[in-house]
mmCIF file of C-alpha atoms and ligand atoms in Angstrom:
data_model
loop_
_atom_site.group_PDB
_atom_site.id
_atom_site.type_symbol
_atom_site.label_atom_id
_atom_site.label_comp_id
_atom_site.label_asym_id
_atom_site.label_seq_id
_atom_site.Cartn_x
_atom_site.Cartn_y
_atom_site.Cartn_z
ATOM 1 C CA MET A 1 9.284 4.849 49.471
ATOM 2 C CA LYS A 2 10.373 5.545 45.932
ATOM 3 C CA ASN A 3 11.627 8.968 44.792
ATOM 4 C CA ASN A 4 8.626 10.046 42.694
ATOM 5 C CA ILE A 5 6.129 12.842 43.126
ATOM 6 C CA VAL A 6 2.520 11.505 43.214
ATOM 7 C CA LEU A 7 -0.068 14.086 42.618
ATOM 8 C CA ILE A 8 -3.686 13.279 43.771
ATOM 9 C CA GLY A 9 -6.870 15.255 44.047
ATOM 10 C CA PHE A 10 -10.293 15.899 42.438
ATOM 11 C CA MET A 11 -10.846 16.088 38.687
ATOM 12 C CA GLY A 12 -9.894 19.527 37.559
ATOM 13 C CA CYS A 13 -7.447 20.374 40.488
ATOM 14 C CA GLY A 14 -4.604 20.706 38.102
ATOM 15 C CA LYS A 15 -2.554 17.501 38.630
ATOM 16 C CA THR A 16 -1.725 17.232 34.939
ATOM 17 C CA THR A 17 -0.994 20.930 34.417
ATOM 18 C CA PHE A 18 1.116 21.034 37.494
ATOM 19 C CA GLY A 19 2.798 17.695 36.770
ATOM 20 C CA LYS A 20 3.765 18.770 33.207
ATOM 21 C CA TRP A 21 5.076 21.997 34.574
ATOM 22 C CA ILE A 22 7.327 20.209 37.114
ATOM 23 C CA SER A 23 8.549 18.031 34.211
ATOM 24 C CA ARG A 24 9.410 21.010 32.092
ATOM 25 C CA HIS A 25 11.440 22.693 34.963
ATOM 26 C CA TYR A 26 12.986 19.886 36.871
ATOM 27 C CA PRO A 27 14.401 16.378 36.163
ATOM 28 C CA TYR A 28 11.158 14.330 36.548
ATOM 29 C CA LYS A 29 9.409 12.521 33.757
ATOM 30 C CA PHE A 30 5.678 13.177 33.531
ATOM 31 C CA VAL A 31 3.353 10.232 33.697
ATOM 32 C CA ASP A 32 -0.437 10.283 33.794
ATOM 33 C CA THR A 33 -2.263 7.080 35.050
ATOM 34 C CA ASP A 34 -5.282 7.880 32.723
ATOM 35 C CA ASP A 35 -2.908 8.206 29.723
ATOM 36 C CA CYS A 36 -1.234 4.806 30.676
ATOM 37 C CA ILE A 37 -4.729 3.191 30.631
ATOM 38 C CA VAL A 38 -5.900 4.758 27.481
ATOM 39 C CA ARG A 39 -2.746 3.727 25.693
ATOM 40 C CA ALA A 40 -2.773 0.191 26.923
ATOM 41 C CA GLN A 41 -6.524 -0.284 26.240
ATOM 42 C CA LYS A 42 -6.513 1.667 22.958
ATOM 43 C CA ARG A 43 -9.839 3.295 23.778
ATOM 44 C CA THR A 44 -11.065 6.342 25.699
ATOM 45 C CA ILE A 45 -11.908 6.456 29.405
ATOM 46 C CA ASN A 46 -15.558 7.128 28.355
ATOM 47 C CA ASP A 47 -15.557 3.966 26.286
ATOM 48 C CA ILE A 48 -14.005 1.794 29.080
ATOM 49 C CA PHE A 49 -16.705 3.119 31.551
ATOM 50 C CA LYS A 50 -19.412 2.492 29.024
ATOM 51 C CA MET A 51 -18.331 -0.817 27.840
ATOM 52 C CA ASN A 52 -16.965 -2.326 31.107
ATOM 53 C CA GLY A 53 -18.123 -0.183 33.959
ATOM 54 C CA GLU A 54 -16.316 1.761 36.703
ATOM 55 C CA ASP A 55 -15.128 -1.328 38.781
ATOM 56 C CA TYR A 56 -13.276 -2.647 35.652
ATOM 57 C CA PHE A 57 -11.579 0.801 35.284
ATOM 58 C CA ARG A 58 -10.623 0.859 38.956
ATOM 59 C CA ASN A 59 -8.868 -2.544 38.460
ATOM 60 C CA LEU A 60 -6.918 -1.116 35.549
ATOM 61 C CA GLU A 61 -5.886 1.805 37.761
ATOM 62 C CA THR A 62 -4.506 -0.685 40.342
ATOM 63 C CA GLU A 63 -2.582 -2.566 37.641
ATOM 64 C CA THR A 64 -1.138 0.700 36.422
ATOM 65 C CA VAL A 65 0.144 1.763 39.876
ATOM 66 C CA LYS A 66 1.688 -1.872 40.336
ATOM 67 C CA GLU A 67 3.353 -1.447 37.029
ATOM 68 C CA LEU A 68 4.850 2.094 37.995
ATOM 69 C CA LEU A 69 6.109 0.561 41.299
ATOM 70 C CA LYS A 70 8.299 -1.798 39.209
ATOM 71 C CA GLN A 71 9.742 1.104 37.136
ATOM 72 C CA GLU A 72 12.662 3.490 37.895
ATOM 73 C CA ASP A 73 12.157 6.527 40.039
ATOM 74 C CA GLY A 74 12.293 10.127 38.977
ATOM 75 C CA LYS A 75 8.717 10.524 37.805
ATOM 76 C CA VAL A 76 6.036 12.981 38.541
ATOM 77 C CA ILE A 77 2.851 11.029 38.382
ATOM 78 C CA SER A 78 -0.689 12.492 37.812
ATOM 79 C CA VAL A 79 -3.143 10.157 39.397
ATOM 80 C CA GLY A 80 -6.791 9.781 38.159
ATOM 81 C CA GLY A 81 -9.032 11.491 40.702
ATOM 82 C CA GLY A 82 -10.887 8.363 41.788
ATOM 83 C CA LEU A 83 -7.831 6.033 42.098
ATOM 84 C CA PRO A 84 -7.221 6.748 45.844
ATOM 85 C CA VAL A 85 -10.751 5.658 46.634
ATOM 86 C CA LYS A 86 -9.988 2.021 46.387
ATOM 87 C CA GLU A 87 -8.247 1.086 49.658
ATOM 88 C CA GLU A 88 -5.703 -1.240 48.253
ATOM 89 C CA ASN A 89 -4.455 1.714 46.021
ATOM 90 C CA ARG A 90 -3.833 4.076 48.940
ATOM 91 C CA ALA A 91 -0.993 2.135 50.471
ATOM 92 C CA LEU A 92 0.452 1.484 46.900
ATOM 93 C CA LEU A 93 0.470 5.146 46.158
ATOM 94 C CA ARG A 94 2.287 5.903 49.343
ATOM 95 C CA GLU A 95 5.032 3.406 48.370
ATOM 96 C CA LEU A 96 5.161 4.948 44.928
ATOM 97 C CA GLY A 97 6.453 8.242 46.266
ATOM 98 C CA THR A 98 5.691 11.526 48.083
ATOM 99 C CA VAL A 99 1.833 11.804 47.690
ATOM 100 C CA VAL A 100 0.766 15.318 47.274
ATOM 101 C CA TYR A 101 -2.888 16.281 47.481
ATOM 102 C CA LEU A 102 -3.794 19.235 45.411
ATOM 103 C CA ASN A 103 -6.654 20.993 47.244
ATOM 104 C CA THR A 104 -8.809 23.308 45.090
ATOM 105 C CA SER A 105 -11.912 25.150 46.049
ATOM 106 C CA LYS A 106 -15.213 23.709 44.896
ATOM 107 C CA ARG A 107 -15.981 27.069 43.123
ATOM 108 C CA GLU A 108 -12.842 26.791 41.008
ATOM 109 C CA LEU A 109 -13.357 23.041 40.306
ATOM 110 C CA VAL A 110 -16.928 23.756 39.030
ATOM 111 C CA ARG A 111 -15.616 26.615 36.878
ATOM 112 C CA ARG A 112 -12.994 24.302 35.255
ATOM 113 C CA LEU A 113 -15.285 21.258 34.939
ATOM 114 C CA ARG A 114 -18.575 22.911 33.827
ATOM 115 C CA ASN A 115 -18.088 22.123 30.088
ATOM 116 C CA ASP A 116 -16.130 18.892 30.410
ATOM 117 C CA LYS A 117 -17.029 16.015 28.047
ATOM 118 C CA ASN A 118 -14.264 13.429 28.889
ATOM 119 C CA ARG A 119 -15.121 12.481 32.379
ATOM 120 C CA PRO A 120 -17.878 9.967 32.616
ATOM 121 C CA LEU A 121 -18.672 10.533 36.317
ATOM 122 C CA LEU A 122 -19.609 14.180 35.612
ATOM 123 C CA ALA A 123 -21.813 13.477 32.553
ATOM 124 C CA GLY A 124 -25.315 14.839 32.755
ATOM 125 C CA GLY A 125 -27.081 16.511 35.670
ATOM 126 C CA ASP A 126 -26.073 19.362 37.920
ATOM 127 C CA ILE A 127 -22.337 19.707 37.954
ATOM 128 C CA GLU A 128 -22.302 21.545 41.369
ATOM 129 C CA LYS A 129 -24.218 18.745 42.974
ATOM 130 C CA LYS A 130 -21.886 16.123 41.429
ATOM 131 C CA VAL A 131 -18.775 17.865 42.558
ATOM 132 C CA ASP A 132 -20.306 18.320 46.058
ATOM 133 C CA THR A 133 -21.392 14.635 46.371
ATOM 134 C CA LEU A 134 -18.088 13.223 45.110
ATOM 135 C CA MET A 135 -15.896 15.617 47.139
ATOM 136 C CA GLU A 136 -17.901 14.695 50.287
ATOM 137 C CA GLN A 137 -16.971 11.012 49.624
ATOM 138 C CA ARG A 138 -13.406 11.742 48.806
ATOM 139 C CA ARG A 139 -12.138 14.679 50.824
ATOM 140 C CA LEU A 140 -11.055 12.608 53.810
ATOM 141 C CA ILE A 141 -9.554 9.834 51.609
ATOM 142 C CA TYR A 142 -7.449 12.404 49.718
ATOM 143 C CA GLU A 143 -6.274 14.010 53.066
ATOM 144 C CA GLU A 144 -5.448 10.613 54.681
ATOM 145 C CA THR A 145 -3.573 9.306 51.558
ATOM 146 C CA ALA A 146 -1.427 12.399 51.209
ATOM 147 C CA HIS A 147 1.930 13.069 52.839
ATOM 148 C CA LEU A 148 1.482 16.651 52.054
ATOM 149 C CA ILE A 149 -1.522 18.922 51.211
ATOM 150 C CA LEU A 150 -1.148 21.956 48.973
ATOM 151 C CA SER A 151 -3.795 24.586 48.381
ATOM 152 C CA THR A 152 -3.752 25.460 44.610
ATOM 153 C CA ASP A 153 -5.980 28.584 45.114
ATOM 154 C CA GLU A 154 -3.353 30.256 47.293
ATOM 155 C CA LYS A 155 -0.023 29.234 45.781
ATOM 156 C CA ASN A 156 1.743 29.409 42.368
ATOM 157 C CA PHE A 157 3.517 26.394 40.913
ATOM 158 C CA THR A 158 6.975 27.507 42.039
ATOM 159 C CA GLU A 159 5.824 27.809 45.654
ATOM 160 C CA MET A 160 3.999 24.528 45.522
ATOM 161 C CA TYR A 161 7.098 22.788 44.082
ATOM 162 C CA GLU A 162 9.305 24.387 46.778
ATOM 163 C CA GLU A 163 6.969 22.953 49.472
ATOM 164 C CA ILE A 164 7.241 19.533 48.015
ATOM 165 C CA VAL A 165 11.069 19.775 47.947
ATOM 166 C CA SER A 166 11.168 21.077 51.523
ATOM 167 C CA TYR A 167 9.016 18.252 52.675
ATOM 168 C CA GLY A 168 11.476 15.828 51.044
ATOM 169 C CA GLU A 169 14.505 17.482 52.773
ATOM 170 C CA ASN A 170 12.833 17.168 56.260
ATOM 171 C CA LEU A 171 12.019 13.619 55.935
HETATM 172 C C1 S3P B 201 -12.078 10.077 37.596
HETATM 173 C C2 S3P B 201 -11.093 11.080 37.310
HETATM 174 C C3 S3P B 201 -10.465 11.061 35.950
HETATM 175 C C4 S3P B 201 -10.527 9.680 35.374
HETATM 176 C C5 S3P B 201 -11.900 9.101 35.244
HETATM 177 C C6 S3P B 201 -12.463 9.019 36.728
HETATM 178 C C7 S3P B 201 -12.573 10.148 38.983
HETATM 179 O O1 S3P B 201 -9.107 11.553 36.015
HETATM 180 O O2 S3P B 201 -9.599 8.891 35.923
HETATM 181 O O3 S3P B 201 -12.734 9.973 34.588
HETATM 182 O O4 S3P B 201 -13.245 9.182 39.501
HETATM 183 O O5 S3P B 201 -12.332 11.097 39.656
HETATM 184 P P1 S3P B 201 -8.675 13.047 36.346
HETATM 185 O O6 S3P B 201 -8.756 13.221 37.912
HETATM 186 O O7 S3P B 201 -7.350 13.174 35.815
HETATM 187 O O8 S3P B 201 -9.640 13.888 35.650
#
């Protein structure tokens, strides 16, 4: 396994915010798989979904993880919420580093995502139902992919980071 921190979890669980916080306080470089794709494709995620569909986007995600596997360690990687859904990606993520699932309550997710305009899978319809349905499909996948599960509702960033470090020390 490589020496990266790999953050997975539902849209809005705080992967990007926590990942950037880690990179400000500790010697990890922040990388976001969505940013990698947007930069390479020179278009937004909404446009990729609209023009080429979800399957195409999922393949771009796999390519991104394979690319990161070739790169040097020392990164904290925020992973798009749907990336672990593709089975092939789950093993790749666990090779990429310590996979940490940020588990956030549905109530908090809905609060954060209610007015979101950048996530195609949440567009239109009842946000609570959408979060419910996707979470039902994904909860087990996140739990099984992760080396470590952190509850973001109960812990602050310092405590969360310390748990990741102590997981690494006990390997
Ligand atoms: C998605 C999550 C998004 C982004 C895309 C699809 C998903 O990333 O990859 O909109 O399927 O859950 P974030 O989890 O960073 O919002």
